[in-house]
Short mmCIF file of C-alpha atoms and ligand atoms in Angstrom, two decimals:
data_model
loop_
_atom_site.label_atom_id
_atom_site.label_comp_id
_atom_site.label_asym_id
_atom_site.label_seq_id
_atom_site.Cartn_x
_atom_site.Cartn_y
_atom_site.Cartn_z
CA MET G 1 92.12 -21.63 55.87
CA ALA G 2 90.56 -18.08 56.36
CA SER G 3 87.31 -18.06 58.66
CA GLY G 4 83.93 -16.76 57.00
CA ALA G 5 84.37 -13.59 58.29
CA ALA G 6 88.24 -13.06 57.01
CA GLN G 7 86.72 -14.99 53.30
CA ALA G 8 84.36 -12.14 53.30
CA PHE G 9 86.43 -9.41 53.12
CA VAL G 10 88.64 -11.03 50.25
CA MET G 11 86.00 -11.41 48.53
CA ALA G 12 83.75 -8.30 49.38
CA GLN G 13 83.29 -5.77 46.69
CA HIS G 14 85.13 -2.59 47.00
CA TYR G 15 83.32 1.04 48.02
CA ASP G 16 84.35 4.30 49.06
CA LEU G 17 81.24 4.79 50.88
CA ILE G 18 78.89 2.81 52.08
CA VAL G 19 75.28 3.66 52.95
CA ILE G 20 72.74 1.65 54.72
CA GLY G 21 69.10 2.64 54.27
CA SER G 22 68.01 4.77 51.36
CA GLY G 23 65.42 7.09 54.12
CA PRO G 24 66.04 10.55 52.87
CA ALA G 25 69.81 10.93 55.07
CA GLY G 26 70.93 7.60 53.35
CA ARG G 27 70.25 9.25 49.94
CA ARG G 28 71.78 12.56 50.56
CA ALA G 29 75.05 11.38 51.90
CA ALA G 30 75.21 8.59 49.41
CA VAL G 31 74.33 12.11 46.60
CA GLN G 32 76.89 14.26 48.30
CA ALA G 33 79.57 11.76 48.35
CA ALA G 34 78.78 10.17 44.69
CA LYS G 35 79.13 14.45 44.51
CA LEU G 36 82.68 14.37 45.38
CA LYS G 37 83.23 11.39 43.14
CA LYS G 38 83.19 8.96 45.69
CA SER G 39 81.89 5.44 44.95
CA VAL G 40 79.11 5.19 46.62
CA LEU G 41 76.77 2.44 47.25
CA VAL G 42 73.89 2.38 49.02
CA VAL G 43 72.19 -1.11 50.45
CA GLU G 44 68.54 -0.97 51.51
CA ARG G 45 66.13 -3.76 52.68
CA GLY G 46 62.71 -2.74 50.96
CA ARG G 47 62.04 -4.12 48.17
CA ARG G 48 61.92 0.13 46.96
CA VAL G 49 64.43 2.68 47.76
CA GLY G 50 62.91 5.69 49.56
CA GLY G 51 62.81 4.43 53.59
CA VAL G 52 60.15 5.25 55.69
CA CYS G 53 59.55 8.80 54.90
CA VAL G 54 58.72 7.64 51.34
CA HIS G 55 56.82 4.38 51.74
CA THR G 56 55.28 4.59 55.34
CA GLY G 57 56.04 8.01 57.04
CA THR G 58 56.29 11.28 55.76
CA ILE G 59 55.49 11.26 51.77
CA PRO G 60 52.27 8.92 52.42
CA SER G 61 50.58 10.99 55.33
CA LYS G 62 50.41 14.22 54.09
CA THR G 63 49.08 12.04 50.48
CA LEU G 64 46.89 11.10 52.69
CA ARG G 65 46.03 13.85 54.46
CA GLU G 66 45.72 15.87 51.05
CA THR G 67 43.30 13.46 49.84
CA VAL G 68 41.00 13.66 53.04
CA LEU G 69 41.30 17.47 52.23
CA ASN G 70 40.11 16.92 49.32
CA LEU G 71 37.33 14.52 49.36
CA SER G 72 35.77 16.03 52.60
CA GLY G 73 35.85 19.42 51.73
CA TRP G 74 37.60 20.21 54.69
CA ARG G 75 38.45 23.46 53.65
CA GLU G 76 34.96 24.41 51.98
CA ARG G 77 33.66 24.10 54.98
CA GLY G 78 34.24 27.68 56.62
CA PHE G 79 31.47 28.31 54.14
CA TYR G 80 29.39 25.94 53.88
CA GLY G 81 29.44 24.49 56.64
CA ARG G 82 30.36 21.50 59.01
CA ALA G 83 27.71 18.70 56.71
CA HIS G 84 29.75 20.18 53.62
CA ARG G 85 31.81 17.08 51.65
CA ASN G 86 32.82 17.39 47.99
CA LYS G 87 32.88 13.59 47.54
CA GLU G 88 29.85 11.35 49.54
CA HIS G 89 30.44 7.76 50.64
CA ILE G 90 34.47 8.53 51.13
CA THR G 91 35.64 4.69 51.03
CA ALA G 92 39.26 2.70 51.66
CA GLU G 93 39.97 2.24 47.93
CA ASP G 94 39.54 6.17 47.15
CA LEU G 95 42.30 7.01 50.13
CA ARG G 96 44.82 4.50 48.34
CA ARG G 97 44.57 5.07 44.88
CA ARG G 98 45.84 8.36 45.27
CA LEU G 99 48.96 7.01 47.90
CA ARG G 100 50.15 4.41 44.97
CA ILE G 101 50.52 7.12 42.51
CA THR G 102 52.17 9.95 44.17
CA LEU G 103 54.57 7.27 45.43
CA ASP G 104 54.77 6.21 42.31
CA HIS G 105 55.72 8.79 41.06
CA GLU G 106 58.51 9.31 44.47
CA VAL G 107 60.69 6.69 44.09
CA GLU G 108 60.97 7.21 39.85
CA VAL G 109 61.96 10.05 41.11
CA LEU G 110 65.01 8.92 43.16
CA GLU G 111 65.97 6.46 41.60
CA HIS G 112 66.50 8.64 38.36
CA GLN G 113 68.68 10.46 41.38
CA PHE G 114 70.44 7.54 41.75
CA ALA G 115 71.10 6.54 38.02
CA ARG G 116 72.39 10.39 37.67
CA ASN G 117 74.99 10.17 39.82
CA ASN G 118 76.48 6.62 39.71
CA VAL G 119 74.82 5.88 42.63
CA VAL G 120 74.16 2.21 42.78
CA TRP G 121 72.34 0.52 45.07
CA SER G 122 71.47 -3.17 46.24
CA ALA G 123 68.28 -4.12 47.41
CA GLY G 124 68.55 -7.20 50.89
CA ALA G 125 69.52 -6.60 54.39
CA ALA G 126 73.17 -5.09 56.03
CA ARG G 127 74.93 -6.44 58.67
CA PHE G 128 78.76 -5.99 59.80
CA LEU G 129 81.23 -8.08 59.57
CA GLY G 130 83.57 -6.41 60.89
CA PRO G 131 84.84 -2.19 61.32
CA HIS G 132 84.81 -2.13 57.45
CA ALA G 133 82.71 -5.20 56.61
CA ILE G 134 79.11 -5.41 55.56
CA GLU G 135 77.41 -8.65 54.97
CA VAL G 136 74.13 -8.39 52.67
CA THR G 137 71.10 -10.60 52.98
CA GLY G 138 68.34 -10.88 49.26
CA ALA G 139 64.61 -11.23 49.25
CA THR G 140 66.04 -14.97 48.47
CA GLY G 141 68.77 -15.64 51.16
CA GLU G 142 71.74 -15.05 48.57
CA VAL G 143 73.99 -13.48 50.17
CA ARG G 144 77.04 -10.34 49.05
CA HIS G 145 79.52 -8.64 50.18
CA TYR G 146 81.46 -5.48 50.66
CA HIS G 147 83.55 -3.58 52.18
CA GLY G 148 83.90 0.39 52.70
CA ASP G 149 86.61 3.17 53.82
CA ARG G 150 83.75 4.96 55.15
CA ILE G 151 80.57 3.95 56.18
CA VAL G 152 77.30 6.02 56.86
CA ILE G 153 74.17 3.81 59.14
CA ALA G 154 70.90 5.70 57.81
CA VAL G 155 68.44 2.27 59.17
CA GLY G 156 65.96 4.85 61.19
CA THR G 157 63.61 3.11 63.01
CA GLN G 158 60.41 1.20 62.97
CA PRO G 159 56.77 1.82 64.83
CA TYR G 160 57.48 0.26 69.10
CA ARG G 161 55.46 -2.79 69.47
CA PRO G 162 54.79 -3.57 73.18
CA PRO G 163 53.76 -7.58 73.61
CA HIS G 164 50.75 -5.84 75.38
CA ILE G 165 48.99 -4.70 72.53
CA PRO G 166 47.01 -7.58 70.37
CA PHE G 167 47.92 -6.08 66.49
CA ASP G 168 46.57 -7.44 63.76
CA GLY G 169 46.88 -5.26 60.69
CA GLU G 170 43.16 -4.23 60.38
CA SER G 171 41.81 -4.19 63.41
CA VAL G 172 44.49 -2.99 66.25
CA VAL G 173 47.15 -1.60 63.32
CA ASP G 174 51.08 0.22 63.55
CA ALA G 175 50.93 3.39 62.11
CA ASP G 176 53.19 0.36 59.24
CA GLU G 177 49.84 -0.90 58.82
CA ILE G 178 47.34 2.18 58.67
CA LEU G 179 48.32 3.01 54.99
CA GLU G 180 47.36 -0.59 54.18
CA LEU G 181 43.16 -0.17 55.24
CA LYS G 182 40.56 -2.17 54.18
CA ARG G 183 37.70 -0.16 55.53
CA LEU G 184 36.94 2.42 56.84
CA PRO G 185 36.01 2.48 60.60
CA ARG G 186 33.55 4.83 61.95
CA SER G 187 35.04 5.10 65.10
CA LEU G 188 39.17 5.12 66.08
CA ALA G 189 41.16 5.12 68.68
CA VAL G 190 44.48 6.74 69.13
CA ILE G 191 46.44 5.59 71.90
CA GLY G 192 49.04 8.31 71.64
CA ALA G 193 49.31 11.74 71.62
CA SER G 194 52.33 11.81 69.72
CA VAL G 195 52.93 14.05 66.00
CA ILE G 196 51.94 10.82 63.71
CA GLY G 197 49.19 9.87 66.56
CA VAL G 198 47.65 13.35 66.45
CA GLU G 199 48.18 14.15 63.06
CA TYR G 200 45.52 10.50 61.75
CA ALA G 201 43.49 11.32 64.81
CA THR G 202 42.71 14.74 62.93
CA ILE G 203 43.25 13.07 59.21
CA PHE G 204 40.76 10.72 59.75
CA SER G 205 38.36 13.16 62.30
CA ALA G 206 38.28 14.71 58.81
CA LEU G 207 36.93 12.34 57.37
CA ASP G 208 34.14 11.85 59.60
CA VAL G 209 35.14 9.46 62.15
CA LYS G 210 34.60 10.18 66.14
CA VAL G 211 38.53 9.63 66.56
CA THR G 212 39.25 9.45 71.25
CA VAL G 213 43.52 10.30 71.26
CA ILE G 214 44.63 8.69 74.72
CA GLU G 215 47.77 9.62 76.52
CA PRO G 216 49.11 9.39 79.67
CA GLY G 217 51.04 13.30 79.86
CA ALA G 218 48.94 15.84 80.50
CA GLY G 219 48.89 17.52 76.96
CA LEU G 220 50.09 17.82 73.68
CA LEU G 221 52.99 18.05 70.99
CA ASN G 222 54.59 19.04 74.58
CA PHE G 223 57.40 20.59 72.59
CA VAL G 224 54.74 23.37 71.26
CA ASP G 225 54.01 26.44 72.89
CA ARG G 226 51.16 26.01 75.06
CA GLU G 227 49.64 29.27 73.87
CA LEU G 228 48.99 27.15 70.71
CA ALA G 229 48.29 23.48 71.97
CA GLU G 230 45.81 24.60 73.53
CA GLU G 231 44.55 26.35 70.67
CA PHE G 232 44.84 23.84 69.49
CA ILE G 233 43.28 21.20 71.60
CA HIS G 234 40.79 23.82 71.08
CA ASP G 235 39.74 22.44 68.26
CA LEU G 236 40.48 19.60 67.95
CA ARG G 237 37.50 19.53 71.02
CA ASP G 238 35.15 22.20 69.04
CA ARG G 239 34.62 19.10 66.24
CA GLY G 240 33.86 16.64 68.85
CA VAL G 241 37.69 14.57 69.30
CA SER G 242 37.82 13.04 72.28
CA LEU G 243 41.00 13.69 74.77
CA ARG G 244 42.02 11.88 77.18
CA PHE G 245 44.77 13.18 78.82
CA ASN G 246 47.12 11.57 81.46
CA SER G 247 45.19 8.14 81.21
CA ARG G 248 47.35 5.11 80.35
CA VAL G 249 46.56 1.78 78.49
CA ARG G 250 46.19 -1.08 80.76
CA SER G 251 44.82 -3.03 77.68
CA VAL G 252 42.95 -3.61 74.25
CA SER G 253 40.78 -7.10 73.48
CA LYS G 254 39.30 -7.83 69.89
CA LEU G 255 35.68 -8.73 70.44
CA GLY G 256 34.66 -8.57 67.44
CA PRO G 257 35.99 -7.78 63.60
CA GLU G 258 34.97 -4.37 63.90
CA SER G 259 35.08 -3.97 67.71
CA CYS G 260 37.38 -3.29 69.79
CA LEU G 261 37.74 -2.20 73.94
CA VAL G 262 40.97 -0.02 75.06
CA GLN G 263 40.89 -0.43 78.90
CA LEU G 264 42.80 2.33 81.33
CA GLU G 265 44.60 2.47 84.23
CA ASP G 266 42.15 4.09 85.42
CA HIS G 267 39.26 2.10 85.33
CA ARG G 268 38.09 3.96 81.98
CA GLN G 269 36.70 2.08 79.24
CA ILE G 270 37.04 3.07 74.87
CA ALA G 271 34.83 1.27 72.75
CA ALA G 272 36.18 2.06 68.64
CA GLU G 273 35.87 0.52 65.93
CA MET G 274 39.84 -0.29 65.51
CA VAL G 275 43.08 1.53 67.06
CA LEU G 276 46.29 3.14 66.02
CA TYR G 277 48.83 2.52 68.22
CA ALA G 278 51.44 5.34 67.63
CA ALA G 279 53.16 5.79 70.85
CA GLY G 280 57.03 5.69 69.71
CA ARG G 281 59.54 3.89 67.15
CA THR G 282 62.75 2.16 67.42
CA GLY G 283 65.61 2.20 65.70
CA ALA G 284 66.17 -0.07 63.37
CA THR G 285 69.70 -0.81 64.94
CA ALA G 286 68.15 -4.69 65.97
CA THR G 287 70.08 -6.90 63.57
CA LEU G 288 72.88 -5.01 61.55
CA ASN G 289 75.36 -6.83 64.37
CA LEU G 290 76.48 -3.28 65.92
CA GLU G 291 79.14 -4.77 67.54
CA ALA G 292 81.42 -6.18 64.82
CA ALA G 293 82.17 -2.87 64.16
CA GLY G 294 82.37 -1.79 68.06
CA LEU G 295 79.33 -0.08 68.43
CA VAL G 296 75.94 -0.07 70.36
CA ALA G 297 73.10 1.31 70.49
CA ASP G 298 70.62 2.17 72.79
CA GLU G 299 67.34 0.76 74.37
CA ARG G 300 65.64 2.36 72.13
CA GLY G 301 67.93 1.31 69.10
CA ARG G 302 69.19 4.50 68.86
CA ILE G 303 73.38 5.05 68.26
CA ALA G 304 74.74 8.42 69.40
CA VAL G 305 76.76 11.11 67.77
CA ASP G 306 78.89 13.78 67.58
CA ALA G 307 76.47 16.52 67.30
CA ALA G 308 78.48 18.19 64.68
CA THR G 309 79.75 15.67 62.43
CA PHE G 310 77.52 12.73 63.27
CA ARG G 311 80.58 10.41 63.81
CA THR G 312 80.29 7.59 65.46
CA ASN G 313 83.07 6.81 68.25
CA ALA G 314 84.04 4.24 65.06
CA SER G 315 85.78 7.90 63.40
CA HIS G 316 85.02 6.24 59.80
CA ILE G 317 81.27 5.54 60.59
CA TYR G 318 78.81 8.00 60.66
CA ALA G 319 75.10 7.27 61.81
CA VAL G 320 72.30 10.50 60.47
CA GLY G 321 68.21 10.66 60.39
CA ASP G 322 65.99 8.78 62.71
CA VAL G 323 68.44 6.60 63.95
CA ILE G 324 69.62 9.20 65.81
CA GLY G 325 66.62 10.15 67.50
CA PHE G 326 65.22 14.51 67.59
CA PRO G 327 64.30 15.70 65.74
CA SER G 328 63.84 12.42 63.42
CA LEU G 329 62.23 14.86 60.73
CA ALA G 330 63.12 14.14 57.31
CA SER G 331 63.94 17.40 56.15
CA THR G 332 66.66 17.05 59.05
CA SER G 333 68.10 14.30 58.04
CA MET G 334 68.45 15.14 54.93
CA GLU G 335 70.40 17.98 56.18
CA GLN G 336 72.80 15.77 58.88
CA GLY G 337 73.50 13.49 55.74
CA ARG G 338 75.15 16.33 53.70
CA ILE G 339 77.13 16.96 56.93
CA ALA G 340 78.40 13.35 57.70
CA ALA G 341 79.26 13.04 53.72
CA CYS G 342 81.35 15.81 53.59
CA HIS G 343 83.14 15.66 55.98
CA ALA G 344 83.99 11.36 55.59
CA PHE G 345 85.49 12.74 52.84
CA GLY G 346 86.67 16.46 54.06
CA ALA G 347 84.99 18.50 52.49
CA GLU G 348 84.33 21.56 53.53
CA ALA G 349 80.07 21.61 54.94
CA HIS G 350 78.66 24.76 56.77
CA ALA G 351 77.13 23.52 59.56
CA PRO G 352 73.19 23.58 60.49
CA PRO G 353 71.27 27.12 61.60
CA GLU G 354 70.32 26.76 65.04
CA PHE G 355 66.23 27.31 64.44
CA PHE G 356 64.43 24.37 62.27
CA PRO G 357 61.31 24.56 61.31
CA TYR G 358 59.22 21.82 63.05
CA GLY G 359 56.16 21.55 61.03
CA ILE G 360 53.59 18.38 62.37
CA TYR G 361 50.30 18.37 59.72
CA SER G 362 47.39 17.52 61.58
CA VAL G 363 44.11 18.97 59.98
CA PRO G 364 44.67 21.64 60.64
CA GLU G 365 48.19 22.17 60.59
CA ILE G 366 50.93 23.00 63.34
CA SER G 367 54.21 25.48 62.05
CA THR G 368 57.34 26.23 64.99
CA VAL G 369 60.42 27.62 64.85
CA GLY G 370 62.67 29.49 67.17
CA MET G 371 61.31 29.32 70.92
CA THR G 372 58.90 28.84 72.66
CA GLU G 373 57.45 31.63 75.13
CA GLU G 374 58.03 29.35 78.20
CA GLN G 375 62.29 28.77 76.76
CA VAL G 376 61.96 32.21 76.36
CA ARG G 377 60.60 32.22 80.38
CA GLU G 378 63.27 30.03 81.07
CA ARG G 379 65.91 31.62 79.69
CA GLY G 380 65.08 35.08 81.83
CA ILE G 381 63.78 36.58 78.34
CA PRO G 382 62.93 39.96 78.14
CA TYR G 383 60.45 39.60 76.23
CA GLU G 384 56.49 40.47 74.72
CA THR G 385 54.52 38.08 72.11
CA GLY G 386 51.79 39.76 69.02
CA ILE G 387 49.32 37.79 68.07
CA ALA G 388 47.23 37.27 64.73
CA ARG G 389 44.03 35.10 63.73
CA PHE G 390 43.61 33.79 60.75
CA ARG G 391 39.98 35.04 60.40
CA GLU G 392 41.47 39.72 61.48
CA THR G 393 42.41 38.39 57.42
CA SER G 394 40.95 39.75 54.29
CA ARG G 395 42.73 36.16 52.59
CA GLY G 396 41.18 34.65 55.69
CA HIS G 397 37.79 36.25 55.05
CA ILE G 398 37.53 34.56 51.25
CA MET G 399 38.72 31.37 52.23
CA GLY G 400 35.74 30.64 54.91
CA LEU G 401 38.46 30.23 57.95
CA ASN G 402 37.08 30.68 61.34
CA SER G 403 40.82 29.20 63.18
CA GLY G 404 44.56 29.17 62.32
CA PHE G 405 46.59 31.75 64.72
CA MET G 406 49.95 33.20 64.83
CA LYS G 407 52.30 34.08 67.40
CA MET G 408 55.21 35.84 67.74
CA ILE G 409 57.77 36.45 70.29
CA PHE G 410 60.40 39.33 70.89
CA ALA G 411 62.95 40.29 72.68
CA LEU G 412 61.83 43.27 74.56
CA GLU G 413 65.80 44.77 74.42
CA THR G 414 66.75 44.15 70.85
CA ARG G 415 63.38 43.58 69.03
CA ARG G 416 65.14 40.33 67.30
CA LEU G 417 62.49 37.75 66.82
CA LEU G 418 62.78 34.63 68.74
CA GLY G 419 59.98 32.36 67.75
CA ILE G 420 57.19 32.30 65.41
CA HIS G 421 54.28 29.80 66.44
CA ILE G 422 51.54 28.95 63.80
CA VAL G 423 48.63 27.13 64.01
CA GLY G 424 46.04 27.02 60.91
CA GLU G 425 46.09 27.61 57.56
CA GLY G 426 49.55 27.18 55.21
CA ALA G 427 51.38 27.12 58.72
CA THR G 428 54.16 24.85 57.27
CA GLU G 429 54.21 27.19 54.35
CA LEU G 430 54.13 30.25 56.03
CA ILE G 431 56.86 29.76 58.92
CA HIS G 432 59.30 30.05 56.17
CA ILE G 433 59.08 34.22 55.70
CA GLY G 434 59.54 33.89 59.59
CA GLN G 435 61.87 31.21 59.31
CA ALA G 436 64.31 33.13 57.15
CA VAL G 437 63.92 36.53 59.04
CA LEU G 438 64.78 34.25 62.33
CA ASN G 439 68.33 32.51 60.60
CA LEU G 440 68.96 36.12 59.68
CA GLY G 441 68.96 37.18 62.74
CA GLY G 442 66.27 39.87 61.75
CA GLY G 443 63.44 41.44 64.49
CA LEU G 444 60.62 43.35 64.45
CA ASP G 445 60.80 46.09 62.82
CA TYR G 446 61.66 43.64 58.88
CA PHE G 447 57.96 43.12 59.50
CA VAL G 448 56.67 46.37 60.57
CA GLU G 449 58.75 48.69 57.77
CA ASN G 450 57.38 46.27 54.85
CA THR G 451 54.54 45.42 52.49
CA PHE G 452 53.49 42.12 52.17
CA ASN G 453 50.56 40.62 48.80
CA TYR G 454 47.21 41.70 50.41
CA PRO G 455 45.56 39.49 50.61
CA THR G 456 47.75 37.52 52.21
CA LEU G 457 47.33 34.90 55.05
CA ALA G 458 51.40 36.38 55.43
CA GLU G 459 49.73 39.37 56.29
CA GLY G 460 49.25 37.66 60.03
CA TYR G 461 52.96 38.38 59.88
CA LYS G 462 52.10 42.05 60.28
CA ILE G 463 49.05 41.92 62.11
CA ALA G 464 51.61 40.29 64.76
CA ALA G 465 53.72 42.52 64.67
CA LEU G 466 51.98 45.35 65.08
CA ASP G 467 50.48 43.93 67.68
CA ALA G 468 53.68 43.41 69.67
CA PHE G 469 55.36 46.98 68.22
CA ASN G 470 51.78 48.24 70.29
CA ARG G 471 52.93 46.66 73.41
CA MET G 472 56.50 47.53 73.44
CA PRO G 473 58.29 50.31 74.51
CA ALA G 474 59.44 52.98 72.69
CA ARG G 475 62.49 53.15 74.37
CA GLN G 476 63.80 49.90 72.65
CA LEU G 477 63.76 51.86 69.64
CA SER G 478 67.58 53.34 69.72
CA VAL G 479 68.49 49.27 70.60
CA GLU G 480 67.03 47.88 67.34
CA THR G 481 68.28 51.19 65.58
CA PHE G 482 72.39 50.04 67.17
CA ASP G 483 71.50 46.70 66.04
CA ILE G 484 71.27 47.81 62.35
CA ALA G 485 73.90 49.94 62.58
CA GLU G 486 76.10 47.05 63.63
CA ARG G 487 74.90 45.24 60.77
CA LEU G 488 75.66 47.76 58.21
CA ARG G 489 78.73 48.52 59.44
CA ALA G 490 79.57 44.46 59.46
CA CYS G 491 78.58 43.84 55.96
C1 LIG D 501 53.60 8.72 60.29
C2 LIG D 501 54.82 9.48 59.85
C3 LIG D 501 54.36 10.81 58.97
C4 LIG D 501 56.27 11.69 58.96
N1 LIG D 501 55.88 13.06 58.85
C5 LIG D 501 56.84 13.35 57.98
C6 LIG D 501 56.43 14.77 58.25
O1 LIG D 501 56.21 15.93 57.61
N2 LIG D 501 57.91 15.90 57.94
C7 LIG D 501 59.13 14.99 58.38
O2 LIG D 501 59.79 16.39 58.20
N3 LIG D 501 59.40 14.05 58.97
C8 LIG D 501 58.33 13.38 58.37
N4 LIG D 501 58.51 11.93 59.22
C9 LIG D 501 59.69 11.49 59.80
C10 LIG D 501 60.40 11.03 58.73
O3 LIG D 501 59.61 9.79 57.55
C11 LIG D 501 61.89 11.12 59.32
O4 LIG D 501 62.34 11.28 59.96
C12 LIG D 501 62.73 10.23 57.60
O5 LIG D 501 62.21 9.19 56.76
C13 LIG D 501 63.84 9.74 58.10
O6 LIG D 501 65.01 9.04 57.73
P1 LIG D 501 66.32 8.37 57.38
O7 LIG D 501 66.41 8.04 56.47
O8 LIG D 501 67.02 8.62 58.85
O9 LIG D 501 65.11 6.76 57.84
P2 LIG D 501 64.21 6.06 56.84
O10 LIG D 501 63.39 6.96 56.29
O11 LIG D 501 63.36 5.44 58.52
O12 LIG D 501 64.59 4.83 55.84
C14 LIG D 501 65.81 3.92 57.10
C15 LIG D 501 65.73 2.97 55.85
O13 LIG D 501 67.02 2.27 56.23
C16 LIG D 501 66.19 0.52 55.36
N5 LIG D 501 66.58 -0.12 56.45
C17 LIG D 501 67.25 -0.56 57.22
N6 LIG D 501 67.78 -1.17 58.16
C18 LIG D 501 68.37 -1.67 57.09
C19 LIG D 501 69.15 -2.71 57.24
N7 LIG D 501 70.06 -3.94 57.96
N8 LIG D 501 69.38 -3.00 55.98
C20 LIG D 501 69.43 -2.62 54.95
N9 LIG D 501 68.22 -0.90 54.90
C21 LIG D 501 68.78 -1.17 56.21
C22 LIG D 501 65.17 0.60 55.81
O14 LIG D 501 63.60 -0.72 54.82
C23 LIG D 501 64.22 1.79 55.39
O15 LIG D 501 64.33 2.41 54.22
C24 LIG D 501 57.48 11.48 59.73
C25 LIG D 501 57.50 9.79 59.54
C26 LIG D 501 55.95 9.24 59.98
C27 LIG D 501 56.72 7.56 60.45
#
C-alpha cells in the first residue's frame, strides 16, 4: 500500500508552475508564467489575494498616511501654522474607512488580473510533501494535493514577535495589528527605527500624537545618506518626536487599558498609551516543511538564492520577494518574480539595473537611489555634491514648504551622477528623474543644460546640479565631452 505522501502524489493535480504566496513577488511570477502559456496555480493562505503588500504592509500604510495628511491638513501647515487642521476630531474609524475602500479596489484588480491570465488560485496553507509535491490545507481543514514542474516560493514575512513583549492587539501591537486600531492613542512608543517604525512614528506624529522612538542603534535608517538622515532627524525633533538612540528595551508592561510602560536597559522609562513593536520581520517559512524539498531557511526564516536567477539549491524551485531578504520592497519583489518565472521556463529576462530607488513613506518622505556619500568615499571615488532646498524653489514658496532637501553626488573625473537623495514632499516621485539619468549613465551636464517645468519641485535637480557645477574644477569638462562622444559613437 502506498504511503500518504506517495498516495498524495498519485492523486495530485498537475501544474507547470505552482506559486506559494500571492503578494507582489508571487503575483508577478504567476502572471509572467501564464503569459508564457504555462498552467499556473497560486496558493494563498490569506482570506484574499494580495499578500502583506495589499493587506497589512505597503498599501494600507500608504493609505493611512494619505488619509492622515488629508484629514490633518498637514500639507497646509507650512502656510497656516502648526495648529491648522482640515478635520478637528479625527477618529480611528476615519482612518479605517478609506483603508477598506482602497483595499477592496486593490483586491478586485488582482483577482481580475489572475482571471484574465487564466491563473488559478487556491485558498489554503501550502507545505511541501516532496520536491514537486505540495499539500494545501484550507480554512476548514480540507486537504488538496498538487504537483508542480516548477515551484516559486513567495511567502513573504511576518512581524517578529519576541516572547518578552506582551502583545495584546490593542495597547501593545505589531505592525500588522496597528491597522486594526479601535482608538487613536494620545501617546505612542515605537520600538525600532526601521523603515516601518519610522513610517508609523511620523504618520502618528502628523496626527499630533506624542511619539517616542526607541532604537538600539546610534541613529535611524542606517542605509540612508547620513546628511539626509540628519536633516530628517532635525525635522522630527523640531516637531516634537522624541528619539531615543542607543537604547535597548528591557521590558514592556501594561499598567492599565490605556497605559503602558517601556523600561530601557539604562533604567530610563517611557510611558505611553500604546506601544508599537516594529523591530524586525521573519520569513514565513516555518510551516512550509522545506526539508521535504531539500531546502533550509536561515535563523530569520530566509531562503538563499542565486542573485541573478532567484533559483534555490533545488534547480526547479525559486524563491522571490521578502523571503529572500534585502531589499524587501514590493517594487523589487515584483521584478524578482518576473525574472524567476522567465528563467524557470527558459524565456529571456533582462537583469535588473544596478540601482533601484528606495522609497520611505515617512512624513516627510525620503527617497534615494545610487550611492550614498559614505559609499562614494569608501570606494575612493573623487566626487562633488550639490544641494537644493525646496524652499529655494518657487513651487516650494507656493506650497508653503519650510523643509525639503535634495542632494546629488557627481564623480569629479567623469561628471557622472552617482547618487540622489531626497527628503521632503514628493520625494518618492521626484526620485525617478534622477534614477533615469543615473541608470542611463548620464551626469551633471544633463541637469545643467536641460529646461525643467517652472514652477516645480523638480527644479531642485537643476539647482543642486548648478550648486555642484559651481564647485567643480573647469578642467573636468573635457572628460565629459569625451564621454558623450564615446557614447554617441557606440549608438
Ligand atoms: C508596514 C509595511 C510597509 C511597507 N511599505 C512599503 C512601501 O512603501 N514600498 C515598498 O516597495 N514596499 C513596502 N513594504 C514591503 C512590501 O510590503 C513587501 O516587500 C512585499 O509585500 C513583499 O512581497 P512578497 O510577495 O515577497 O510577500 P508578501 O506580500 O508578504 O506576500 C506573501 C503571501 O504569502 C502568503 N503565504 C505565506 N505562507 C504561506 C503558505 N504556507 N501557504 C500559502 N500562502 C502563504 C501570505 O499569506 C502572503 O499573502 C512594506 C511592508 C510593510 C510591512
